[in-house]
Amino acid sequence: MLKSKAWNGQSKERPSPTLTTDINDHDQPPPPPTCPLRSAPASSSSSPQTFTSKLLLLLTLLPLSLTALAFILQWRGGIPDPTTRWSPPGSHHLFPGMDASPLSSAVVHSSSSDCLNLGRSASPSIPYYQNWKFDSVSNLRPKICITTSTSAGLEQILPWMFYHKVIGVTTFFLFVEGKAASPEVSKVLESIPGVKVIYRTKELEEQQAKSRIWNETWLSSFFYKPCNYELFVKQSLNMEIAIVLARDAGMDWIIHLDTDELLHPAGAKEYSLRQLLLDVPGNVDMVIFPNYESSIERDDIKEPFTEVSMFKRNYDHVPKDTYFGMYKESVHGNPNYFLTYGNGKSAARVQDHLRPNGAHRWHNYMKTPNEVKFEEAAVLHYTYARFSDLTSRRDRCHCKPTKEDVKRCFMLDFDRAVSSILSLVLSKLFNYRNKIIEHIMYHEHIVWDDKEVKLKLLRKGILTRIYAPMAIIQGLRESGVFSSVIASAPTTLSKEKFLLTIDSSNSSRAATSESLPSSRKIGRSRESKATARKALDIEAAEFQEVAVPPLSPPVMDDNQASVEV
């Protein structure tokens, strides 16, 4: 009723919507719900559209903002590369070849266990390179030297040497013969800072003939034998002289290494042999590098250091159940897990009373050295990487094709098998057939070309990929290090050096032509005492550890053959 009175009192005015609605509630049916139903979808659809627009805007602005922030930080130097802390102070040099080498980009995708920090950025991850003269290594500690006995040419020695310079070796004592002692090679080697070249002259042989080693028992079982045994004695005598040279040069560590072997300092916080040895406790006298053996995938390798990346891991770095469980696939039809030795090489602290203990170990006259074995670092042995390596090892010994003579010449099973097959069987065939059969044998027993077997052994950890040495040596080559060394060498030799090389060449030719090995020639002036040496008291031998020869890895026996992986 109150609403009706209000309406009657304002009959000439426009009725209000409220009053109209109230009247309609009483006098008319309710209006159709068309308008409310149409307006509701309009408001609900606008809300998702607004959310989607905001989300798209956010996704667009976020990466742009991050990109801009990264650009600003990099431009201002706000993101330090962790590898730059390994560079010498004030060094702004890129590692040679890393900006252009195709191998450097490949290293980025390799496993961190193989290459550590090498190749992760364009900044130098190798701490010692400043220029091709390697001047920055002069004041580094510890000082490391490598000694070797070699007859190789520059194509092998220079990559081997400068690779080890890159990882921290300061000094090299090279006992040269054959091609390595020729004037065109030796003049280059002598021009390199930190390299001492020792020729096999008559004076050297006379000096070594007076060595105390001849009157001791630890090496006596290797005396007066040809080929491998002769080389083993010669290496030990050279190592004895290298110890004196290392002590006079103030070296902290000494390593004996062949020129087909590269040290792989895995496990250090930088790819550095110096850092690896710096972390060795002070009470340790000797460290052992287990050896890995190259496993080539082609039969046309020309430069092993830059063409080989696959290696068979050492027994000490493989779980024992895996090693024996995969033994049959690993031997590749050969007598043993490795083609050659499997007991690694070692580095020794330069200290009083140090002596060699064969080519693979060191010892001390006054104590038993405290030794440790690296769990990751290794020596990479490029074994029979080229076909010529197989034939040259057989040809240099001139052993008769008999079982007894082959055993007398060679220490390891594979060398004996190669010499027996190639010398005894193939000697009855024509030369062109010899070459064919030699290549077949090389391909079947040394080359790994079965992809399924390779993949299986790689997954099991028997085989591994290591790219760091390949990248370093390729980078050195691309930067012109080797060509610069050769070009800067003196074009002529002094008269004294020339005579030394002539004496060395004559000595090498005589050693090759005579059936008497040089180890006998070294002791020839003392042959009257040979019987006494051989008859040394057996009790005395108990106090002198027998020299460690090249040893094969463990062989699987019948019990271990049942192990499955």
XYZ file of C-alpha atoms in Angstrom:
565
model
C 0.000 0.000 0.000
C 2.722 2.508 0.686
C 4.127 1.910 -2.742
C 0.642 2.628 -4.359
C 0.276 5.962 -2.551
C 3.622 7.153 -3.733
C 2.751 6.358 -7.272
C -0.573 8.246 -7.140
C 1.083 11.324 -5.710
C 3.576 11.578 -8.568
C 1.368 10.692 -11.508
C 2.887 13.405 -13.780
C 6.479 12.370 -13.167
C 8.544 9.597 -14.886
C 8.156 6.530 -12.757
C 11.302 5.228 -11.112
C 12.665 1.794 -12.115
C 12.323 0.555 -8.567
C 8.688 1.378 -8.287
C 8.067 -0.020 -11.728
C 9.710 -3.244 -10.800
C 7.672 -3.462 -7.644
C 4.445 -2.875 -9.531
C 5.463 -5.419 -12.146
C 6.085 -7.907 -9.399
C 2.453 -7.632 -8.461
C 0.644 -6.823 -11.703
C 2.764 -8.371 -14.555
C 4.595 -11.583 -15.205
C 8.375 -11.484 -14.629
C 10.452 -10.323 -17.624
C 12.193 -12.983 -19.657
C 15.725 -13.820 -18.438
C 17.283 -13.086 -21.827
C 19.464 -10.148 -20.859
C 21.012 -11.625 -17.716
C 21.891 -14.854 -19.511
C 23.596 -12.975 -22.363
C 25.627 -10.667 -20.144
C 27.061 -13.493 -17.987
C 29.022 -15.239 -20.764
C 30.468 -11.925 -21.838
C 32.083 -11.291 -18.429
C 33.287 -14.885 -17.968
C 35.048 -15.011 -21.372
C 36.867 -11.740 -20.820
C 38.575 -13.117 -17.709
C 40.457 -16.032 -19.440
C 41.400 -13.781 -22.307
C 42.963 -11.304 -19.907
C 44.873 -14.083 -18.081
C 46.167 -15.573 -21.337
C 47.328 -12.182 -22.548
C 49.205 -11.557 -19.331
C 50.800 -15.026 -19.444
C 51.974 -14.572 -23.036
C 53.362 -11.167 -22.156
C 55.242 -12.649 -19.178
C 56.686 -15.501 -21.248
C 57.821 -13.009 -23.844
C 59.394 -10.542 -21.428
C 61.104 -13.102 -19.167
C 63.625 -14.549 -21.685
C 64.237 -11.089 -23.098
C 64.997 -9.790 -19.623
C 67.323 -12.714 -18.835
C 69.116 -12.250 -22.147
C 69.583 -8.561 -21.492
C 70.837 -9.250 -17.960
C 73.316 -11.850 -19.188
C 74.575 -9.485 -21.865
C 75.066 -6.691 -19.339
C 76.880 -8.955 -16.865
C 79.133 -10.405 -19.535
C 79.879 -6.964 -20.963
C 80.806 -5.726 -17.509
C 82.789 -8.870 -16.650
C 80.348 -9.992 -13.994
C 80.495 -13.728 -14.827
C 84.024 -15.050 -14.200
C 85.078 -18.176 -16.064
C 86.346 -20.666 -13.440
C 89.062 -21.839 -15.823
C 90.697 -18.406 -15.886
C 91.963 -18.888 -12.350
C 94.302 -21.556 -13.741
C 96.065 -19.082 -16.013
C 99.308 -17.403 -14.982
C 98.876 -13.841 -13.688
C 98.515 -11.361 -16.508
C 98.045 -14.058 -19.125
C 95.486 -13.316 -21.820
C 96.617 -15.885 -24.362
C 94.199 -18.380 -25.781
C 95.245 -21.982 -25.847
C 96.739 -22.612 -29.293
C 94.255 -23.797 -31.861
C 91.235 -23.726 -29.551
C 89.584 -20.956 -31.567
C 89.751 -22.809 -34.869
C 90.301 -26.461 -34.153
C 87.350 -28.722 -34.996
C 88.546 -31.024 -32.242
C 88.104 -28.335 -29.639
C 84.379 -28.139 -30.313
C 84.140 -31.908 -30.139
C 85.759 -31.899 -26.726
C 82.938 -29.809 -25.314
C 80.597 -32.765 -25.681
C 82.956 -35.338 -24.204
C 82.682 -36.674 -20.694
C 84.163 -34.659 -17.871
C 86.139 -37.684 -16.664
C 88.033 -37.801 -19.944
C 88.809 -34.164 -20.599
C 88.222 -32.494 -17.235
C 87.856 -28.786 -18.019
C 89.576 -28.786 -21.391
C 87.439 -27.226 -24.085
C 84.628 -25.953 -21.887
C 85.311 -22.387 -22.910
C 87.610 -20.382 -25.106
C 89.580 -19.308 -22.052
C 92.785 -21.251 -21.367
C 92.148 -24.326 -19.266
C 95.780 -25.413 -19.613
C 97.650 -23.272 -17.096
C 101.176 -23.136 -18.524
C 100.814 -21.964 -22.099
C 101.763 -18.340 -22.795
C 103.747 -18.577 -25.995
C 105.386 -21.328 -27.987
C 108.623 -20.993 -26.005
C 106.774 -21.883 -22.779
C 108.660 -19.282 -20.773
C 106.114 -19.356 -17.940
C 107.170 -22.802 -16.681
C 110.607 -21.767 -15.402
C 109.521 -20.920 -11.844
C 106.808 -23.524 -11.344
C 106.923 -26.066 -8.540
C 107.351 -28.932 -8.395
C 109.919 -29.234 -11.162
C 109.291 -32.349 -13.232
C 111.628 -34.033 -15.695
C 111.101 -36.894 -18.124
C 113.862 -39.175 -19.358
C 113.607 -41.428 -22.385
C 115.722 -43.593 -24.686
C 114.603 -43.063 -28.260
C 115.482 -43.496 -31.904
C 112.320 -41.780 -33.210
C 112.098 -38.799 -35.548
C 110.800 -35.274 -35.007
C 107.310 -36.223 -36.176
C 106.940 -38.263 -32.989
C 109.275 -36.560 -30.514
C 108.010 -32.962 -30.906
C 104.285 -33.683 -30.266
C 105.265 -35.968 -27.384
C 107.559 -33.371 -25.841
C 105.398 -30.268 -26.200
C 102.296 -32.071 -24.961
C 104.155 -32.785 -21.732
C 105.400 -29.191 -21.629
C 101.778 -28.061 -21.773
C 100.829 -30.153 -18.740
C 103.796 -28.959 -16.678
C 107.011 -30.864 -17.463
C 110.022 -28.533 -17.416
C 113.006 -30.672 -18.433
C 113.745 -33.596 -20.773
C 116.775 -35.894 -20.821
C 116.841 -37.580 -24.226
C 119.188 -40.531 -24.769
C 119.222 -40.642 -28.550
C 120.270 -43.212 -31.120
C 119.500 -43.917 -34.755
C 117.254 -41.332 -36.400
C 116.975 -39.268 -33.217
C 120.774 -38.829 -33.209
C 120.965 -37.681 -36.831
C 122.048 -34.057 -37.395
C 118.707 -32.928 -38.857
C 116.863 -34.169 -35.760
C 119.361 -33.541 -32.969
C 119.993 -29.896 -33.924
C 116.289 -29.188 -33.471
C 116.114 -31.010 -30.158
C 119.162 -29.217 -28.784
C 117.640 -25.827 -29.648
C 114.604 -26.371 -27.402
C 114.908 -24.853 -23.897
C 114.898 -27.454 -21.137
C 116.103 -30.299 -23.370
C 119.345 -32.187 -22.746
C 120.405 -34.517 -25.560
C 122.746 -37.388 -24.610
C 124.347 -39.285 -27.492
C 125.367 -42.930 -27.333
C 129.075 -42.296 -27.736
C 132.042 -44.430 -26.853
C 132.558 -42.295 -23.743
C 129.001 -42.971 -22.579
C 129.374 -46.713 -23.057
C 132.658 -46.701 -21.137
C 131.041 -44.737 -18.326
C 128.101 -47.144 -18.145
C 130.466 -50.135 -18.204
C 131.709 -48.921 -14.827
C 128.250 -48.683 -13.303
C 127.691 -50.385 -9.976
C 124.623 -52.035 -11.541
C 126.861 -54.690 -13.124
C 127.972 -55.856 -9.688
C 124.445 -56.016 -8.253
C 121.818 -58.700 -8.487
C 118.561 -56.813 -9.059
C 119.112 -56.521 -12.845
C 121.397 -59.497 -13.397
C 118.697 -61.771 -14.858
C 118.442 -59.415 -17.844
C 122.188 -59.333 -18.653
C 123.643 -60.860 -21.825
C 120.321 -61.372 -23.606
C 119.227 -59.879 -26.937
C 116.401 -57.612 -28.098
C 113.908 -56.651 -25.359
C 116.294 -57.646 -22.584
C 119.118 -55.630 -24.082
C 116.864 -52.574 -24.371
C 115.694 -53.047 -20.789
C 119.283 -52.984 -19.481
C 120.148 -49.991 -21.634
C 117.131 -48.061 -20.360
C 118.067 -48.826 -16.757
C 121.631 -47.601 -17.278
C 120.337 -44.432 -18.938
C 117.923 -43.866 -16.063
C 120.828 -44.090 -13.634
C 122.585 -41.225 -15.424
C 119.318 -39.269 -15.671
C 119.004 -39.352 -11.879
C 122.348 -37.562 -11.557
C 121.320 -35.007 -14.205
C 117.969 -34.448 -12.489
C 119.579 -33.878 -9.107
C 122.073 -31.388 -10.586
C 119.208 -29.540 -12.325
C 117.202 -29.233 -9.110
C 114.337 -31.455 -10.249
C 111.691 -32.610 -7.759
C 110.233 -35.544 -9.766
C 111.648 -37.827 -12.444
C 109.656 -40.035 -14.837
C 110.828 -42.579 -17.375
C 108.578 -42.620 -20.421
C 108.766 -43.873 -24.000
C 107.979 -41.555 -26.897
C 104.816 -43.525 -27.720
C 103.383 -42.801 -24.251
C 101.545 -39.732 -22.937
C 100.729 -38.975 -19.318
C 97.030 -38.306 -18.658
C 96.668 -36.334 -15.376
C 93.009 -37.135 -14.766
C 91.776 -36.588 -11.234
C 93.516 -33.251 -10.703
C 91.469 -30.058 -10.379
C 93.142 -28.825 -13.553
C 94.582 -30.754 -16.488
C 98.041 -30.505 -15.000
C 100.718 -33.036 -14.122
C 102.282 -30.409 -11.884
C 99.048 -30.028 -9.917
C 98.646 -33.793 -9.733
C 102.117 -34.263 -8.199
C 101.751 -31.179 -6.031
C 98.829 -32.879 -4.285
C 100.863 -36.008 -3.462
C 101.612 -36.238 0.288
C 105.176 -35.449 1.261
C 105.870 -38.904 2.685
C 105.218 -40.595 -0.674
C 108.378 -41.457 -2.621
C 106.866 -42.907 -5.804
C 103.543 -42.703 -7.632
C 102.350 -45.249 -10.184
C 100.410 -44.382 -13.323
C 98.417 -47.441 -14.484
C 98.680 -47.674 -18.264
C 95.821 -47.550 -20.746
C 96.394 -49.155 -24.147
C 95.266 -47.581 -27.409
C 92.516 -49.440 -29.257
C 92.631 -48.282 -32.853
C 89.538 -48.321 -35.039
C 91.218 -48.066 -38.457
C 94.204 -49.702 -40.121
C 95.450 -46.515 -41.795
C 96.506 -44.419 -38.792
C 99.248 -41.933 -39.680
C 99.508 -39.763 -36.535
C 98.396 -41.758 -33.473
C 98.427 -38.823 -31.047
C 95.801 -36.912 -33.060
C 93.860 -39.810 -34.595
C 93.344 -42.203 -31.668
C 90.795 -41.466 -28.941
C 89.739 -44.944 -27.726
C 91.721 -46.727 -25.006
C 91.412 -49.941 -23.049
C 91.447 -49.192 -19.335
C 93.858 -50.806 -16.922
C 92.915 -53.668 -14.639
C 93.430 -51.346 -11.654
C 90.782 -48.931 -12.945
C 88.093 -51.508 -13.770
C 85.868 -53.397 -11.293
C 87.186 -56.928 -10.998
C 83.883 -58.601 -11.846
C 83.644 -56.466 -14.985
C 87.247 -57.192 -15.957
C 86.898 -60.965 -15.714
C 83.286 -61.004 -16.864
C 84.208 -59.235 -20.116
C 87.635 -60.825 -20.458
C 86.913 -62.899 -23.578
C 85.548 -59.916 -25.508
C 88.367 -57.714 -24.230
C 91.313 -59.845 -25.368
C 90.203 -59.520 -29.007
C 91.584 -62.940 -29.908
C 95.020 -62.213 -28.450
C 97.017 -64.012 -25.716
C 96.249 -61.377 -23.080
C 94.042 -58.450 -22.083
C 96.742 -56.016 -23.300
C 99.000 -56.467 -26.304
C 102.035 -55.364 -24.293
C 102.711 -54.530 -20.638
C 100.035 -53.815 -18.042
C 101.916 -52.696 -14.919
C 102.139 -48.998 -15.744
C 104.950 -46.482 -15.319
C 106.028 -44.479 -12.286
C 107.320 -41.112 -11.115
C 109.836 -40.828 -8.262
C 110.897 -37.987 -6.023
C 114.482 -37.016 -6.725
C 116.279 -37.834 -3.480
C 119.450 -39.392 -2.156
C 120.171 -43.046 -2.981
C 117.509 -43.164 -5.718
C 118.092 -45.818 -8.378
C 116.140 -47.298 -11.286
C 114.345 -50.576 -10.844
C 113.909 -51.387 -14.504
C 112.128 -49.193 -17.033
C 108.805 -49.237 -15.129
C 109.800 -48.500 -11.531
C 112.272 -46.747 -9.245
C 113.837 -47.886 -6.008
C 116.165 -46.674 -3.268
C 119.392 -48.223 -2.012
C 118.652 -47.268 1.594
C 114.928 -47.925 1.982
C 111.839 -49.402 0.393
C 110.039 -46.488 -1.276
C 106.592 -45.546 -0.041
C 104.474 -45.755 -3.187
C 100.875 -45.007 -4.114
C 98.858 -45.748 -7.244
C 96.687 -43.142 -8.924
C 92.988 -43.994 -9.106
C 92.263 -41.864 -12.201
C 95.514 -40.634 -13.749
C 97.120 -42.934 -16.310
C 99.811 -43.270 -18.921
C 98.354 -43.649 -22.403
C 100.315 -46.221 -24.398
C 99.821 -45.933 -28.163
C 100.545 -49.587 -28.872
C 100.917 -50.787 -32.470
C 98.854 -47.804 -33.583
C 100.392 -48.043 -37.060
C 101.021 -51.126 -39.122
C 104.705 -50.191 -39.377
C 104.965 -50.431 -35.571
C 104.153 -54.131 -35.789
C 106.757 -54.992 -38.399
C 109.513 -52.724 -37.040
C 109.427 -54.344 -33.609
C 109.851 -57.744 -35.200
C 112.555 -56.636 -37.620
C 114.799 -54.828 -35.145
C 115.632 -57.958 -33.136
C 116.877 -60.357 -35.845
C 115.835 -63.381 -33.811
C 115.740 -66.828 -35.328
C 112.237 -68.187 -36.031
C 112.462 -70.834 -33.333
C 110.416 -71.126 -30.170
C 113.505 -70.997 -27.966
C 115.044 -67.985 -29.693
C 111.779 -66.061 -29.778
C 111.351 -66.622 -26.052
C 114.918 -65.468 -25.476
C 114.304 -62.240 -27.443
C 110.865 -61.129 -26.243
C 109.326 -60.766 -22.786
C 105.613 -60.544 -23.624
C 103.283 -63.104 -25.166
C 101.952 -60.997 -28.030
C 105.451 -60.024 -29.199
C 106.422 -63.672 -29.166
C 103.309 -64.669 -31.110
C 103.863 -61.973 -33.737
C 107.513 -62.888 -34.177
C 106.761 -66.587 -34.408
C 103.974 -66.252 -36.969
C 105.544 -63.599 -39.149
C 109.060 -65.006 -39.055
C 108.479 -68.748 -39.091
C 105.372 -69.190 -41.245
C 105.555 -66.217 -43.546
C 109.243 -66.626 -44.324
C 108.308 -69.526 -46.599
C 105.922 -67.422 -48.688
C 106.505 -64.840 -51.377
C 106.976 -61.254 -50.293
C 103.688 -59.937 -51.669
C 101.852 -62.721 -49.832
C 103.711 -61.799 -46.664
C 102.380 -58.260 -46.821
C 98.820 -59.409 -47.388
C 98.889 -61.873 -44.492
C 100.590 -59.350 -42.209
C 97.814 -56.831 -42.915
C 95.158 -59.473 -42.285
C 96.732 -60.372 -38.959
C 97.044 -56.698 -38.014
C 93.411 -56.053 -38.849
C 92.071 -59.110 -37.026
C 94.119 -58.808 -33.827
C 94.671 -55.083 -33.369
C 91.977 -53.069 -35.176
C 88.612 -52.692 -33.401
C 85.986 -52.330 -36.120
C 83.039 -54.257 -34.643
C 80.686 -51.471 -33.554
C 78.543 -53.680 -31.347
C 81.524 -55.037 -29.410
C 83.002 -51.564 -29.040
C 79.726 -50.133 -27.761
C 79.320 -52.986 -25.293
C 82.833 -52.562 -23.906
C 82.454 -48.785 -23.758
C 79.243 -49.148 -21.760
C 80.894 -51.617 -19.388
C 83.867 -49.315 -18.828
C 86.493 -51.587 -20.392
C 87.014 -49.116 -23.233
C 86.956 -45.355 -22.759
C 87.225 -42.211 -24.869
C 89.973 -39.694 -24.042
C 90.176 -36.561 -26.190
C 92.404 -34.198 -24.194
C 95.802 -35.232 -25.672
C 94.319 -35.216 -29.160
C 92.976 -31.676 -28.725
C 96.186 -30.353 -27.159
C 98.524 -31.733 -29.812
C 96.209 -30.699 -32.632
C 96.069 -27.222 -31.139
C 99.857 -27.056 -30.918
C 100.172 -28.105 -34.525
C 97.592 -25.593 -35.755
C 99.252 -22.765 -33.840
C 102.561 -23.471 -35.596
C 104.530 -24.577 -32.534
C 106.290 -27.482 -34.236
C 107.087 -25.628 -37.440
C 108.398 -22.666 -35.410
C 110.729 -24.918 -33.423
C 112.116 -26.483 -36.585
C 112.481 -23.127 -38.346
C 114.270 -21.508 -35.404
C 116.807 -24.332 -35.009
C 120.376 -23.514 -36.135
C 121.027 -24.440 -39.731
C 124.500 -25.776 -39.009
C 125.992 -27.776 -36.180
C 129.217 -26.991 -34.424
C 132.171 -29.234 -35.195
C 131.993 -30.816 -31.739
C 128.286 -31.615 -32.045
C 128.766 -32.899 -35.564
C 131.454 -35.328 -34.402
C 129.203 -36.490 -31.602
C 126.404 -37.266 -34.063
C 128.839 -39.140 -36.315
C 130.046 -41.200 -33.350
C 126.442 -41.842 -32.385
C 125.507 -42.943 -35.895
C 128.512 -45.238 -36.097
C 127.667 -46.684 -32.687
C 124.053 -47.301 -33.742
C 125.075 -48.957 -37.011
C 127.571 -51.138 -35.208
C 124.976 -52.189 -32.686
C 122.640 -53.163 -35.505
C 125.185 -55.033 -37.596
C 126.864 -56.979 -34.818
C 125.189 -59.912 -33.172
C 126.681 -58.844 -29.851
C 124.105 -56.648 -28.057
C 125.171 -53.310 -26.649
C 124.552 -54.499 -23.098
C 127.357 -56.965 -23.681
C 129.499 -54.302 -25.335
C 129.002 -52.010 -22.358
C 130.403 -54.684 -20.085
C 132.843 -56.142 -22.595
C 135.916 -54.726 -20.856
C 134.799 -56.501 -17.701
C 133.824 -59.843 -19.194
C 136.393 -61.564 -17.041
C 134.076 -60.806 -14.141
C 130.960 -62.052 -15.902
C 131.092 -65.454 -14.272
C 131.479 -63.879 -10.878
C 128.485 -61.635 -11.539
C 126.299 -64.546 -12.537
C 127.429 -66.507 -9.514
C 126.611 -63.815 -6.980
C 125.464 -65.198 -3.670
C 121.735 -65.991 -3.753
C 121.397 -64.734 -0.202
C 122.590 -61.300 -1.300
C 119.797 -61.185 -3.846
C 117.259 -61.340 -1.060
C 118.288 -57.819 -0.008
C 117.941 -56.389 -3.489
C 114.488 -56.385 -4.992
C 114.550 -57.808 -8.501
C 113.909 -55.226 -11.225
C 110.275 -54.955 -12.237
C 109.953 -56.101 -15.869
C 107.076 -55.253 -18.218
C 104.288 -57.451 -16.882
C 101.071 -58.577 -18.551
C 97.718 -57.858 -16.856
C 96.049 -60.602 -14.800
C 94.911 -63.622 -16.801
C 91.494 -65.178 -16.284
C 91.608 -68.693 -14.835
C 88.929 -71.381 -14.935
C 87.213 -70.175 -11.758
C 87.028 -66.579 -12.954
C 85.725 -67.691 -16.345
C 82.359 -68.400 -14.742
C 81.907 -64.787 -13.632
C 79.079 -63.081 -15.509
C 78.450 -59.364 -15.755
